[in-house]
mmCIF file of C-alpha atoms and ligand atoms in Angstrom:
data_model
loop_
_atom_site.group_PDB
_atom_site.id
_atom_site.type_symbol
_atom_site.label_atom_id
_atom_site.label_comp_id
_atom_site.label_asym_id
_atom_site.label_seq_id
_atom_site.Cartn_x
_atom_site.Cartn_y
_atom_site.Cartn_z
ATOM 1 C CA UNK I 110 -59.622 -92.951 -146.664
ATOM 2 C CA UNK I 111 -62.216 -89.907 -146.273
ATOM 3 C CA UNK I 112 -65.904 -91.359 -145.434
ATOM 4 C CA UNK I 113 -68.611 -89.642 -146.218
ATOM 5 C CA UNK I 114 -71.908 -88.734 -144.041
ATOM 6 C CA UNK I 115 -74.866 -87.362 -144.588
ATOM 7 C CA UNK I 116 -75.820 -85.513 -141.160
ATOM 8 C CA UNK I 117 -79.213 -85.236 -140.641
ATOM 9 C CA UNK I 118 -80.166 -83.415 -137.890
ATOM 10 C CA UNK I 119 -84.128 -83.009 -137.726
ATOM 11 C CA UNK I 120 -86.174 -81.644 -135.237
ATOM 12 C CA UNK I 121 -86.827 -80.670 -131.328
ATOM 13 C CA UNK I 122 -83.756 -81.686 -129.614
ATOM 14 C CA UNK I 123 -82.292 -83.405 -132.928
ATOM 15 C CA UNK I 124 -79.733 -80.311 -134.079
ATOM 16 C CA UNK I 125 -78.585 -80.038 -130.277
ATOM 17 C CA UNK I 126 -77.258 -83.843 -129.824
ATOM 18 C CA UNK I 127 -76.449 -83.831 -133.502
ATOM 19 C CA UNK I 128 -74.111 -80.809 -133.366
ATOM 20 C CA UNK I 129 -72.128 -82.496 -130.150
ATOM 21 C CA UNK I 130 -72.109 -86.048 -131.979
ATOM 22 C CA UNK I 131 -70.291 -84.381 -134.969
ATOM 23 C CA UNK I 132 -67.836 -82.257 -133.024
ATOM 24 C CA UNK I 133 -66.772 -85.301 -131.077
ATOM 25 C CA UNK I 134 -66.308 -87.377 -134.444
ATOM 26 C CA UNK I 135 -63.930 -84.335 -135.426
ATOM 27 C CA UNK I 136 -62.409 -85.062 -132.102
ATOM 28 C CA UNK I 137 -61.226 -88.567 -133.018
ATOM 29 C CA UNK I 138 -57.232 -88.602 -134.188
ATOM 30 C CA UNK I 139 -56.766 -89.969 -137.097
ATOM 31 C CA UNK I 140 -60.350 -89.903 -138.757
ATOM 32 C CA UNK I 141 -61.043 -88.572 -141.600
ATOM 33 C CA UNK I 142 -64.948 -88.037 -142.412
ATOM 34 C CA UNK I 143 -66.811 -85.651 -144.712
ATOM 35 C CA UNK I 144 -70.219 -84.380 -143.941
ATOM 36 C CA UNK I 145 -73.158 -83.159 -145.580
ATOM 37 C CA UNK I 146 -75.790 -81.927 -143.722
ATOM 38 C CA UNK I 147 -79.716 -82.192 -145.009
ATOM 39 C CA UNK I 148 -83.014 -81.384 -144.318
ATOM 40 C CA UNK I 149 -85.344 -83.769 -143.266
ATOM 41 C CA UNK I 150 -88.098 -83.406 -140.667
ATOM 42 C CA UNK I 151 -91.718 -82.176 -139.792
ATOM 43 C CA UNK I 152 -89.699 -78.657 -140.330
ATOM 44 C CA UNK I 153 -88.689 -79.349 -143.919
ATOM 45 C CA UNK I 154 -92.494 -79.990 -144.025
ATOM 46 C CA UNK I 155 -93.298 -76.988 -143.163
ATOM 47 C CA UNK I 156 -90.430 -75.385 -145.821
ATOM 48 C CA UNK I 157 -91.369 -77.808 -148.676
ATOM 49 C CA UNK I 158 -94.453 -79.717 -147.546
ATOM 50 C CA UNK I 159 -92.720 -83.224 -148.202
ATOM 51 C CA UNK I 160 -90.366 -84.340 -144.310
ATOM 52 C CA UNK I 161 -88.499 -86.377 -147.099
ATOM 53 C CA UNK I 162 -87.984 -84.801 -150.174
ATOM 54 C CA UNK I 163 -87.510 -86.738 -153.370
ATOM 55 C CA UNK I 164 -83.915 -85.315 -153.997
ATOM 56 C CA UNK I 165 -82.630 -85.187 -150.187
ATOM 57 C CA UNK I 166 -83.483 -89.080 -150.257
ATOM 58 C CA UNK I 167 -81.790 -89.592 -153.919
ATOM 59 C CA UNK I 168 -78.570 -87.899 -152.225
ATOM 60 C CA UNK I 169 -78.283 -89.054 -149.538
ATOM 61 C CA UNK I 170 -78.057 -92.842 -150.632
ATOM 62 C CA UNK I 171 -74.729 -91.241 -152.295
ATOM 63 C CA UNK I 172 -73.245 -91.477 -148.959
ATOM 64 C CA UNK I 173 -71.773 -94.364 -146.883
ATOM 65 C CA UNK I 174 -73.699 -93.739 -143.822
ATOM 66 C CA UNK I 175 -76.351 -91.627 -142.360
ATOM 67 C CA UNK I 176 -76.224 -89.994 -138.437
ATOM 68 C CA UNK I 177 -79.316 -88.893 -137.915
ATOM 69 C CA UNK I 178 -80.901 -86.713 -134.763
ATOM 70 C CA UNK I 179 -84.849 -86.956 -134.180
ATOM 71 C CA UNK I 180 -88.243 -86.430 -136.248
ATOM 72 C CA UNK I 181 -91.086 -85.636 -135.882
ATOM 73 C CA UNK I 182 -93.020 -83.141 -133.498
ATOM 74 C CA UNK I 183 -96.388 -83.028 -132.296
ATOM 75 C CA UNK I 184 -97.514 -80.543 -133.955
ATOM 76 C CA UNK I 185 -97.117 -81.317 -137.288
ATOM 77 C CA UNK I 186 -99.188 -83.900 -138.862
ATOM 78 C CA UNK I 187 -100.811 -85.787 -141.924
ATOM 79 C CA UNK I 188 -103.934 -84.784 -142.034
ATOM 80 C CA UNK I 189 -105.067 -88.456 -140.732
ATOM 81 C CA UNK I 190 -103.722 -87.155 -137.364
ATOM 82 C CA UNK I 191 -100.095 -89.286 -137.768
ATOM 83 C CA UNK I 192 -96.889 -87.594 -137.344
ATOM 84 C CA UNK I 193 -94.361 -87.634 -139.814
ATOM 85 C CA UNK I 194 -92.066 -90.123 -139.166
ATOM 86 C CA UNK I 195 -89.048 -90.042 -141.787
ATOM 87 C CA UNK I 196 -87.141 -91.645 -139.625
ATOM 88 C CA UNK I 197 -89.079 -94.966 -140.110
ATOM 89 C CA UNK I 198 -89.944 -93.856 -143.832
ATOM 90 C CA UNK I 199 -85.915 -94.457 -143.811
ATOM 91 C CA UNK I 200 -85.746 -97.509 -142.425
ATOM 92 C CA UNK I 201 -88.405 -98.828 -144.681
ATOM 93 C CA UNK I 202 -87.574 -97.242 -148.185
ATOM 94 C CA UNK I 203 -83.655 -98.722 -147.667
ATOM 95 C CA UNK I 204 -84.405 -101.354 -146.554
ATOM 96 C CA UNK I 205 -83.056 -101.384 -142.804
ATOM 97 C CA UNK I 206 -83.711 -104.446 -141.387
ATOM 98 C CA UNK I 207 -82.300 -104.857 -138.273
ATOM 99 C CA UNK I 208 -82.577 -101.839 -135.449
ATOM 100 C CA UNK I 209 -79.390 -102.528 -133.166
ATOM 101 C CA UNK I 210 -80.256 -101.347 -129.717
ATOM 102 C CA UNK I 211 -77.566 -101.360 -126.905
ATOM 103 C CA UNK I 212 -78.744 -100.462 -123.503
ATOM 104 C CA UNK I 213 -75.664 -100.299 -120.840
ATOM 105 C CA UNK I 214 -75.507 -99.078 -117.314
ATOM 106 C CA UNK I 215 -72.563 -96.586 -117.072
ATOM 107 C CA UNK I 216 -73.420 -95.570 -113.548
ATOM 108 C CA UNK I 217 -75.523 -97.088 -110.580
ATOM 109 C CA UNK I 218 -77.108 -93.953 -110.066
ATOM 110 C CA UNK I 219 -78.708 -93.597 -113.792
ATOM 111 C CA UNK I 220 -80.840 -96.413 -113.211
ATOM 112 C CA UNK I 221 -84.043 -96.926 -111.009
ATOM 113 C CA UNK I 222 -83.482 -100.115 -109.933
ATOM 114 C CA UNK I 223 -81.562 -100.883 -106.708
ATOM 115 C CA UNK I 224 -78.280 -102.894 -105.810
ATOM 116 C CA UNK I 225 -77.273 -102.743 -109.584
ATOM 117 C CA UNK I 226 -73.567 -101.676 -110.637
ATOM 118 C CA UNK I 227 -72.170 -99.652 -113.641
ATOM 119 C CA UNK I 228 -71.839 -102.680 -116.423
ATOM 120 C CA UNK I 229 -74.052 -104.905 -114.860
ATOM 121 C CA UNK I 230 -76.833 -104.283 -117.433
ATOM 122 C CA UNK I 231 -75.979 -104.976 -120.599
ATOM 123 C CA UNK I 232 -77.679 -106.253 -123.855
ATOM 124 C CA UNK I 233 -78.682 -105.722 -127.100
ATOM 125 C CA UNK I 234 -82.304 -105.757 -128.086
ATOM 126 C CA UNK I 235 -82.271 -106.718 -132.050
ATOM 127 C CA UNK I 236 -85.630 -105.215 -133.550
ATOM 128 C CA UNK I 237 -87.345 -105.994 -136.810
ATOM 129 C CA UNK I 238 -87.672 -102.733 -138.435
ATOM 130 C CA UNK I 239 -89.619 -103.493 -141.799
ATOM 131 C CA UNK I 240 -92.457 -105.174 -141.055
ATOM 132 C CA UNK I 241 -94.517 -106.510 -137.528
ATOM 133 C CA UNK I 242 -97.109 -104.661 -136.279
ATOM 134 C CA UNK I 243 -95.924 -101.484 -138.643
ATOM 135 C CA UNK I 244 -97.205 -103.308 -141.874
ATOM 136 C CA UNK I 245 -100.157 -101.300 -142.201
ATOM 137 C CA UNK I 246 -98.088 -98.237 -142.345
ATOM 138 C CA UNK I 247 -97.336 -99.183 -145.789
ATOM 139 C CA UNK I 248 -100.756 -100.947 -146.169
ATOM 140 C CA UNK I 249 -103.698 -98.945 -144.613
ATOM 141 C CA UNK I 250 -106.543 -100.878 -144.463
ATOM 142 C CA UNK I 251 -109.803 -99.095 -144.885
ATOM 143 C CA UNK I 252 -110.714 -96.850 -141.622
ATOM 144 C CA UNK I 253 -114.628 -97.116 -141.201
ATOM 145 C CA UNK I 254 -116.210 -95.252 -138.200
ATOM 146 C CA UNK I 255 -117.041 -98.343 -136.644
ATOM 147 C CA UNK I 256 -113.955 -99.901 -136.364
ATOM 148 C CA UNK I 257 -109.408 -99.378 -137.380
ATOM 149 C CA UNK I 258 -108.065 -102.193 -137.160
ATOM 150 C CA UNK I 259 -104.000 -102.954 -137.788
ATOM 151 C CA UNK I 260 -102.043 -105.906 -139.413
ATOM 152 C CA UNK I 261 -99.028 -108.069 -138.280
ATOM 153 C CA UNK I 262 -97.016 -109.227 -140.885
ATOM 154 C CA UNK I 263 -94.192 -111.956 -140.082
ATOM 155 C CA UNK I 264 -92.314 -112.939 -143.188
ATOM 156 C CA UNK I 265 -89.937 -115.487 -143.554
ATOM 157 C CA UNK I 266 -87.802 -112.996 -145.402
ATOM 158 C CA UNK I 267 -87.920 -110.835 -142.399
ATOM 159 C CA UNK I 268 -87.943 -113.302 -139.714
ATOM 160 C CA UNK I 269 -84.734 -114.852 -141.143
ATOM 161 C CA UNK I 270 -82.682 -111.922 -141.537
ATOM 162 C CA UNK I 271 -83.498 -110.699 -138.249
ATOM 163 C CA UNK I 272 -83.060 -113.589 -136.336
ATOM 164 C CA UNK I 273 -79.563 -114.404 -138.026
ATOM 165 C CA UNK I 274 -78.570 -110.798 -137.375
ATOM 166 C CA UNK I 275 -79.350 -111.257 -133.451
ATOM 167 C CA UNK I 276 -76.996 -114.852 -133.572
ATOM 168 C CA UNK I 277 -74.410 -113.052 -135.390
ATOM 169 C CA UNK I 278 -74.548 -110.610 -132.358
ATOM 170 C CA UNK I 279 -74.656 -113.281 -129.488
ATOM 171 C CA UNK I 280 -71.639 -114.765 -130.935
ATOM 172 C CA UNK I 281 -69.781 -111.199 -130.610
ATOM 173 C CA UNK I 282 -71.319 -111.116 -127.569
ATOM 174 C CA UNK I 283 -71.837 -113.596 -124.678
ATOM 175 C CA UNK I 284 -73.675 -115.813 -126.813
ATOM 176 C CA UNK I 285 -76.932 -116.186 -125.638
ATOM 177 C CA UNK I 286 -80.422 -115.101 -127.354
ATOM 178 C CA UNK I 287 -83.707 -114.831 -126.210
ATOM 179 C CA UNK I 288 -86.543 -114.660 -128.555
ATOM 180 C CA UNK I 289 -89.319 -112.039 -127.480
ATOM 181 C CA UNK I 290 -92.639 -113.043 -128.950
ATOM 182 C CA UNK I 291 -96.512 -113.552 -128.046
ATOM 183 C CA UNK I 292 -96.473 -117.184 -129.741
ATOM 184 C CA UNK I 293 -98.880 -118.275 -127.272
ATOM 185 C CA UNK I 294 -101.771 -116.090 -128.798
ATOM 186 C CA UNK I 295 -100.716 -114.944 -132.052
ATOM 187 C CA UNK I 296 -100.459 -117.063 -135.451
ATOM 188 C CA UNK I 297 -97.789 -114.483 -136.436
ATOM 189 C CA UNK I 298 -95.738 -114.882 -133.819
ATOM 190 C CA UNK I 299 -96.060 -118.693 -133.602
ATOM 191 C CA UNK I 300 -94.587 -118.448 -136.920
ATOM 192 C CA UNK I 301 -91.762 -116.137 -135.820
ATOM 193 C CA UNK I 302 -90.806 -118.727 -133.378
ATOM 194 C CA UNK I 303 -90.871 -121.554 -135.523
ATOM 195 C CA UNK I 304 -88.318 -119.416 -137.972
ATOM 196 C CA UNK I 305 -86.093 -118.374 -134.673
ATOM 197 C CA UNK I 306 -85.608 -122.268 -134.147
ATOM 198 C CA UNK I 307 -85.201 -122.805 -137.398
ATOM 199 C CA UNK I 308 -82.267 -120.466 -137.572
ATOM 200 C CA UNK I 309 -81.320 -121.801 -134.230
ATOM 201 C CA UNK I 310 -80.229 -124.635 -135.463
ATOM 202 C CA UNK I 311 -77.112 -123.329 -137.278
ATOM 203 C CA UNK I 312 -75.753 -121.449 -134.214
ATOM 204 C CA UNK I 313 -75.498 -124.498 -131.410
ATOM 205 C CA UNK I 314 -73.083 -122.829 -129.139
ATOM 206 C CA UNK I 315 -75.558 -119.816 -128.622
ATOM 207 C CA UNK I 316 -77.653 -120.795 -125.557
ATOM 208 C CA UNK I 317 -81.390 -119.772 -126.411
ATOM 209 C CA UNK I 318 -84.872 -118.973 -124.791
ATOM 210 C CA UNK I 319 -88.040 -117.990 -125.507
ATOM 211 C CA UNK I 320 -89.896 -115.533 -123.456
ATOM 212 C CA UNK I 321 -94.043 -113.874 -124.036
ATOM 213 C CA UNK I 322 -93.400 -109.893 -124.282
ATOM 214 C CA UNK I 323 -95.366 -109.867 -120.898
ATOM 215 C CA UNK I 324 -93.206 -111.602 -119.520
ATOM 216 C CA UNK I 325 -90.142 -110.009 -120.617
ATOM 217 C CA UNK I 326 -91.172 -106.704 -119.718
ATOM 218 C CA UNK I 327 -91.514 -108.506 -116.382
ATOM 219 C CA UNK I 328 -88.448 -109.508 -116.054
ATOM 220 C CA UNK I 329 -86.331 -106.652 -117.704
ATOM 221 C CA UNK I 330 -87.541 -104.845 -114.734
ATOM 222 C CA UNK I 331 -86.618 -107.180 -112.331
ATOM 223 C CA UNK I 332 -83.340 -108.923 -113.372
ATOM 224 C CA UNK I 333 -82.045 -107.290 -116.271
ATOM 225 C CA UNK I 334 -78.859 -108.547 -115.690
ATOM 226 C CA UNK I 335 -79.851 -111.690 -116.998
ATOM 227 C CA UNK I 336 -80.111 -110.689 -120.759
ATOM 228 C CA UNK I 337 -77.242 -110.498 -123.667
ATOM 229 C CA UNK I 338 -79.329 -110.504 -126.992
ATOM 230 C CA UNK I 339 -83.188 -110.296 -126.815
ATOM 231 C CA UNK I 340 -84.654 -110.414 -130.524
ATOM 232 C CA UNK I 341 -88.060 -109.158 -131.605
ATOM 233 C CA UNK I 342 -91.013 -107.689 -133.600
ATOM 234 C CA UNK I 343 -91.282 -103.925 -134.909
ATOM 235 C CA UNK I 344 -93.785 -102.779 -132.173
ATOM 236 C CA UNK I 345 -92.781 -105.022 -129.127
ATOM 237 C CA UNK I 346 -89.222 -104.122 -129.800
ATOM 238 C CA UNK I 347 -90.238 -100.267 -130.237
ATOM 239 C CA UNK I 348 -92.030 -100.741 -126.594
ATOM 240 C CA UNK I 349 -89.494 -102.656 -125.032
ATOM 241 C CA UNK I 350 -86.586 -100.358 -126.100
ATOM 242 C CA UNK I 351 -87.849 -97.411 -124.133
ATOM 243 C CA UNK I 352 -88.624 -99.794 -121.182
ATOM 244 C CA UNK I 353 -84.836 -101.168 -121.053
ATOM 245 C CA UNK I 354 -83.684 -97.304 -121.851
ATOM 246 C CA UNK I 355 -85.506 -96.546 -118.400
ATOM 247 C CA UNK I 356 -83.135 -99.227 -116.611
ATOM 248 C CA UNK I 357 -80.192 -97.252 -117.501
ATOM 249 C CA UNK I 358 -80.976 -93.169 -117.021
ATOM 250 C CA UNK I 359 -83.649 -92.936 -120.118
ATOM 251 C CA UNK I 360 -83.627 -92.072 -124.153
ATOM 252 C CA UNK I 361 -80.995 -89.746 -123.544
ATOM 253 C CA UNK I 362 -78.505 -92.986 -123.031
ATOM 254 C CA UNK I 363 -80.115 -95.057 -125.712
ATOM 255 C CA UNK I 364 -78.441 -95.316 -128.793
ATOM 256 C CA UNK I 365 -79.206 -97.284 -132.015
ATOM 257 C CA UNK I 366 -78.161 -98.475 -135.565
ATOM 258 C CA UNK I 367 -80.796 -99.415 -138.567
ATOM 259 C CA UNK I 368 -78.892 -101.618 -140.998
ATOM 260 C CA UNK I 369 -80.013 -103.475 -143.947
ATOM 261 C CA UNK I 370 -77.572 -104.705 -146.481
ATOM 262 C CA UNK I 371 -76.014 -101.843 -148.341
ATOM 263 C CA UNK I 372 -77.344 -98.660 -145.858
ATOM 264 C CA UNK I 373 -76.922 -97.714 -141.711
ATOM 265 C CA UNK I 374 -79.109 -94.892 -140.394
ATOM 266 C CA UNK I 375 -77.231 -93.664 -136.767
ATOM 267 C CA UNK I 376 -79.231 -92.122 -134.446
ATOM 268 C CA UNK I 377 -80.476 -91.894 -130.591
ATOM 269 C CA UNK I 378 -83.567 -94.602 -129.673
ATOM 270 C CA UNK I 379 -85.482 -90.915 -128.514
ATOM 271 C CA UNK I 380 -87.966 -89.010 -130.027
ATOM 272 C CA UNK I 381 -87.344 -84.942 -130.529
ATOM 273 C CA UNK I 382 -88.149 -84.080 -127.156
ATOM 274 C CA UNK I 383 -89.762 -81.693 -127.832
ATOM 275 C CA UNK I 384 -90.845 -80.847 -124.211
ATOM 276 C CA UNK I 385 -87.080 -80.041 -123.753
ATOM 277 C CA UNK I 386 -86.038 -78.893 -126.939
ATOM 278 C CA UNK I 387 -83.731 -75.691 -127.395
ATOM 279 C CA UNK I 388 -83.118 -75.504 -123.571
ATOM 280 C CA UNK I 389 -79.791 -76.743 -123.575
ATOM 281 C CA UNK I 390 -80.973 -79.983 -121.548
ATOM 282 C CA UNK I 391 -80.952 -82.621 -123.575
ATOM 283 C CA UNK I 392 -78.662 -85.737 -122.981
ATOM 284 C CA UNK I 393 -76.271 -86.275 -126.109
ATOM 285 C CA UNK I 394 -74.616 -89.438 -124.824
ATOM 286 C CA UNK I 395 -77.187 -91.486 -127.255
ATOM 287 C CA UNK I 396 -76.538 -90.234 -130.599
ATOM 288 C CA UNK I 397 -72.576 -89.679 -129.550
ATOM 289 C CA UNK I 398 -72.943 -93.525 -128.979
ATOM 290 C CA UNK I 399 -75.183 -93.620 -132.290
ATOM 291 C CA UNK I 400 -72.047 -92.115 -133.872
ATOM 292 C CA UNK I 401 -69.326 -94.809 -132.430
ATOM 293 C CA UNK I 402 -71.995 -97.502 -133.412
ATOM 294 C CA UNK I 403 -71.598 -95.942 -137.383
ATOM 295 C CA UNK I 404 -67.504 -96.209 -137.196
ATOM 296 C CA UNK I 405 -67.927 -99.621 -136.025
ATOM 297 C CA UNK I 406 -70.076 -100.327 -138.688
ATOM 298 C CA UNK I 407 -67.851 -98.537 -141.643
ATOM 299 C CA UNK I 408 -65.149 -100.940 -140.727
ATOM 300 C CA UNK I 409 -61.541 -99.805 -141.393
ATOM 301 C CA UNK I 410 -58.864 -100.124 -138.175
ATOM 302 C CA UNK I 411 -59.023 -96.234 -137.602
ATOM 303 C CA UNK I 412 -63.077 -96.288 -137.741
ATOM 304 C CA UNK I 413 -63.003 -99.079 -135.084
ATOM 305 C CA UNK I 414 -60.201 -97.936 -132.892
ATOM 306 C CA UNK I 415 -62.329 -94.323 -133.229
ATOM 307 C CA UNK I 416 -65.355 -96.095 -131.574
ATOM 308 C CA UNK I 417 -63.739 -97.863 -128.908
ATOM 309 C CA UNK I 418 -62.049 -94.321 -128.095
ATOM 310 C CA UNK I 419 -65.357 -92.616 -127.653
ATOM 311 C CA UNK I 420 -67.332 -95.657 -125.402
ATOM 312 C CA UNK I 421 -64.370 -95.058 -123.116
ATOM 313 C CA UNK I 422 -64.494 -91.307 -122.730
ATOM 314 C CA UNK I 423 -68.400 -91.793 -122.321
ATOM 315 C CA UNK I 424 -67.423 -93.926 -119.632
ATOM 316 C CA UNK I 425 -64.849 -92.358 -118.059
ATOM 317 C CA UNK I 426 -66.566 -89.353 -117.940
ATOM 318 C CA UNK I 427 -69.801 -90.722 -117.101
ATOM 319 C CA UNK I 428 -68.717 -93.277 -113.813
ATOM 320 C CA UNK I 429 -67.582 -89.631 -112.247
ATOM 321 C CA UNK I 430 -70.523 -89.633 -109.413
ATOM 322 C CA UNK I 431 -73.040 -86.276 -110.430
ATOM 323 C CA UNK I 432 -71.343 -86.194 -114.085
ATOM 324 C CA UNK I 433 -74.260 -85.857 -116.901
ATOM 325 C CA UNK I 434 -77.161 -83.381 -117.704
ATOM 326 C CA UNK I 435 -80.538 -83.285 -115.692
ATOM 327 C CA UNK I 436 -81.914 -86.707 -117.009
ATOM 328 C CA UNK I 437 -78.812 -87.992 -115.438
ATOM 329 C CA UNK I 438 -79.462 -86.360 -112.055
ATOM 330 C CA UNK I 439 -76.655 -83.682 -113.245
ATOM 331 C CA UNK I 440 -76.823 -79.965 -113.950
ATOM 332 C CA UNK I 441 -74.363 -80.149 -116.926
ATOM 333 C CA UNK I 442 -76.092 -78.556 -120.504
ATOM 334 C CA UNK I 443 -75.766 -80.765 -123.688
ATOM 335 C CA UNK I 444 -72.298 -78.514 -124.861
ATOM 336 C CA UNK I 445 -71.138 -79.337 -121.069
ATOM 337 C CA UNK I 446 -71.348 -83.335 -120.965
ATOM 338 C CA UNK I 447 -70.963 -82.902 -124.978
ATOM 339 C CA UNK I 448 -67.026 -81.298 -124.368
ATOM 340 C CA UNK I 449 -66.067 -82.727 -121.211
ATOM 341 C CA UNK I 450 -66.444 -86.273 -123.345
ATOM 342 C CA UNK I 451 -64.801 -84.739 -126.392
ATOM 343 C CA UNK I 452 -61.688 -83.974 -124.040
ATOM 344 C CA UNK I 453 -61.459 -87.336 -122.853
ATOM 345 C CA UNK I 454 -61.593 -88.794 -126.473
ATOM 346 C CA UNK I 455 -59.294 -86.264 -127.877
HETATM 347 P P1 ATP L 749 -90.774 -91.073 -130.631
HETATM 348 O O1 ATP L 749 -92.110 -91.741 -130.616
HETATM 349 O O2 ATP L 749 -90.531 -90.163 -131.791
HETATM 350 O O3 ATP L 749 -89.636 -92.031 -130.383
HETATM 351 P P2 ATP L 749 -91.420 -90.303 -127.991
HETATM 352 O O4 ATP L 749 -92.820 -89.832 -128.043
HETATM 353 O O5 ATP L 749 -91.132 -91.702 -127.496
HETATM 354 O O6 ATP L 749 -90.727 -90.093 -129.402
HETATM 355 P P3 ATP L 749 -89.230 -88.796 -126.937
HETATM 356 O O7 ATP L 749 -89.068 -87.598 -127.777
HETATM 357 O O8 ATP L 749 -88.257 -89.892 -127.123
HETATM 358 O O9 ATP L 749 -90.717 -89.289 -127.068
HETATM 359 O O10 ATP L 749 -89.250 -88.357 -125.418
HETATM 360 C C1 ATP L 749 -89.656 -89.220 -124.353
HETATM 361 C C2 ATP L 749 -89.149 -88.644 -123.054
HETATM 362 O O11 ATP L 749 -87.730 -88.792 -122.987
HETATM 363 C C3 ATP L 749 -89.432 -87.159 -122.883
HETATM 364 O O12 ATP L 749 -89.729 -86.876 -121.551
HETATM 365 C C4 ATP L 749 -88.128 -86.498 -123.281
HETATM 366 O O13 ATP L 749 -87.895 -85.262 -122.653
HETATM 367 C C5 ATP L 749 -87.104 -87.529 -122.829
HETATM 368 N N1 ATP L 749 -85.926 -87.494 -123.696
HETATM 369 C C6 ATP L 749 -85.879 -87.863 -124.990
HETATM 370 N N2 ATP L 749 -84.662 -87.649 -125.470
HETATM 371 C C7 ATP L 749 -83.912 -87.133 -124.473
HETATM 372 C C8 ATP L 749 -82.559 -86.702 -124.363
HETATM 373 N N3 ATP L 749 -81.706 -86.752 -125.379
HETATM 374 N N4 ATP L 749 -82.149 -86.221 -123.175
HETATM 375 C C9 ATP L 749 -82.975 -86.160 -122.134
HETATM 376 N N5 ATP L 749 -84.251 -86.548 -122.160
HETATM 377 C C10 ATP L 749 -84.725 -87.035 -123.318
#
């Protein structure tokens, strides 16, 4: 069966890792995908003067799955002084839920910390991506020149779904969950935690915790190895994503999945990079994970089998010792570490 995909590659660094993603899906035996690529981006902007056109959103909910490359870049703005962000205009418009974010050491030597091996780290950080601390997105309140101030919004709705989808994970996993909240100081997030034991209580063979964002930044720094599933909010999850990127060689290893019930958006935890962009240095191993996270998610045998195939040529090719572009402490170029994984998954 042919799937279809819209491809949308974006901005800064976007087309770069986009371009390697897709050649490597083309790579996979047996596959059979379709693409269409859009526009969509603070460069469509600047062609149409909408990031997200009307029509380019219509069509691409035609499709079974999104991959998507980066948004945004600094210097393009609403004239309130935010970037555009279509990426998280996405999430919210379809509906996307729950942000799937893997973080995995594939090589001692990617990570900062010391004494830690290739595998050791390991987990999936679940985040909220409708509501939290990016309500007022949707809902700005009134800016005044004496004072902006922000909302949290907890839902049951949202707090549910999320929590469930982190469970359903542990139990694919190695079954443990640890709730990331501020429930000490925060009515919201005493509220998330009552709704995380709530759902609890239907999974009793997932071990659980229950750890203050403080304190899990804490610790992800200092025994990572400890995690399996940590569950969150929209903003500490967006803040404690990049943190547990750092543990394993940066954004250019971080890869991530937005699903909600009928959509999945595919594409690398980083930002467009701009600082690096069109140089031929950016890491692609994020949104070529982003890509094997989308063939998981379509579902047939082939899809699945196509994943596993590409984690394992990321790994093979990334435990070689000096393998991987400058983030990685390498000199390869994104088309370098882009076909020296597409030969190992071919
Ligand atoms: P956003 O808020 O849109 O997520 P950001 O402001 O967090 O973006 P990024 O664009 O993710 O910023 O970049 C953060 C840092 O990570 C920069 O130094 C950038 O060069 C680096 N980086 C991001 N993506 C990659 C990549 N694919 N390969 C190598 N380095 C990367």
């Amino acid at each position: 069966m042919t799937r279809r995909i819209a491809v949308l590659p974006g901005d800064g660094v976007g087309p770069e890792v986009t371009a390697e993603a897709v050649q490597i899906l083309e790579a996979v035996p047996g596959l059979s995908l379709e693409y269409e690529e859009m526009s969509v981006g603070a460069g469509e902007y600047l062609q149409s003067g909408s990031p997200l056109p009307d029509a380019t959103f219509e069509r691409l909910k035609e499709f079974e799955a999104v991959l998507l490359g980066a948004m945004g870049l600094p210097g393009v703005r609403w004239p309130s002084g935010i970037e555009m962000t279509p990426q998280i205009d996405l999430r919210e418009r379809l509906d996307l839920y729950c942000g799937l974010r893997p973080i995995r050491l594939y090589h001692e030597s990617h990570s900062p910390l010391k004494g830690v091996r290739a595998g050791s780290i390991d987990l999936m950080l679940v985040r909220e991506n409708t509501e939290g601390l990016f309500v007022s997105r949707l809902e700005p309140l009134e800016r005044r020149a004496e004072f902006a101030e922000d909302r949290m919004r907890i839902s049951r709705k949202g707090a549910e779904r999320v929590c469930r989808s982190a469970f359903e994970q542990a139990r694919q996993r190695r079954g443990r969950v640890a709730l990331v909240d501020k429930a000490n100081v925060l009515p919201s997030m005493a509220y998330f935690r009552m709704v995380f034991d709530e759902v609890s209580a239907g999974y009793p063979e997932v071990e659980t915790e229950r750890i203050y964002v403080d304190a899990m930044a804490l610790y992800l720094v200092q025994c990572p190895q400890r995690f399996d599933v940590l569950v969150t909010e929209n903003m500490f999850g967006d803040i404690l994503s990049d943190l547990a990127a750092g543990l394993v060689g940066g954004m250019g290893m971080a890869p991530s999945a937005d699903i909600g019930v009928r959509y999945g958006v595919f594409q690398p935890s980083h930002g467009s990079a701009p600082d690096i962009a069109g140089r031929g240095l950016a890491n692609p191993v994020a949104t070529i994970l982003s890509a094997a996270m989308m063939l998981d998610w379509l579902g047939g045998e082939t899809e699945k089998e196509g994943a596993a195939r590409i984690r394992r040529g990321v790994e093979r090719v990334l435990s070689e010792e000096g393998t991987g572009t400058r983030d990685l402490g390498g000199r390869m170029s994104t088309k370098e570490l882009g076909r020296a994984i597409r030969e190992a998954v071919q």
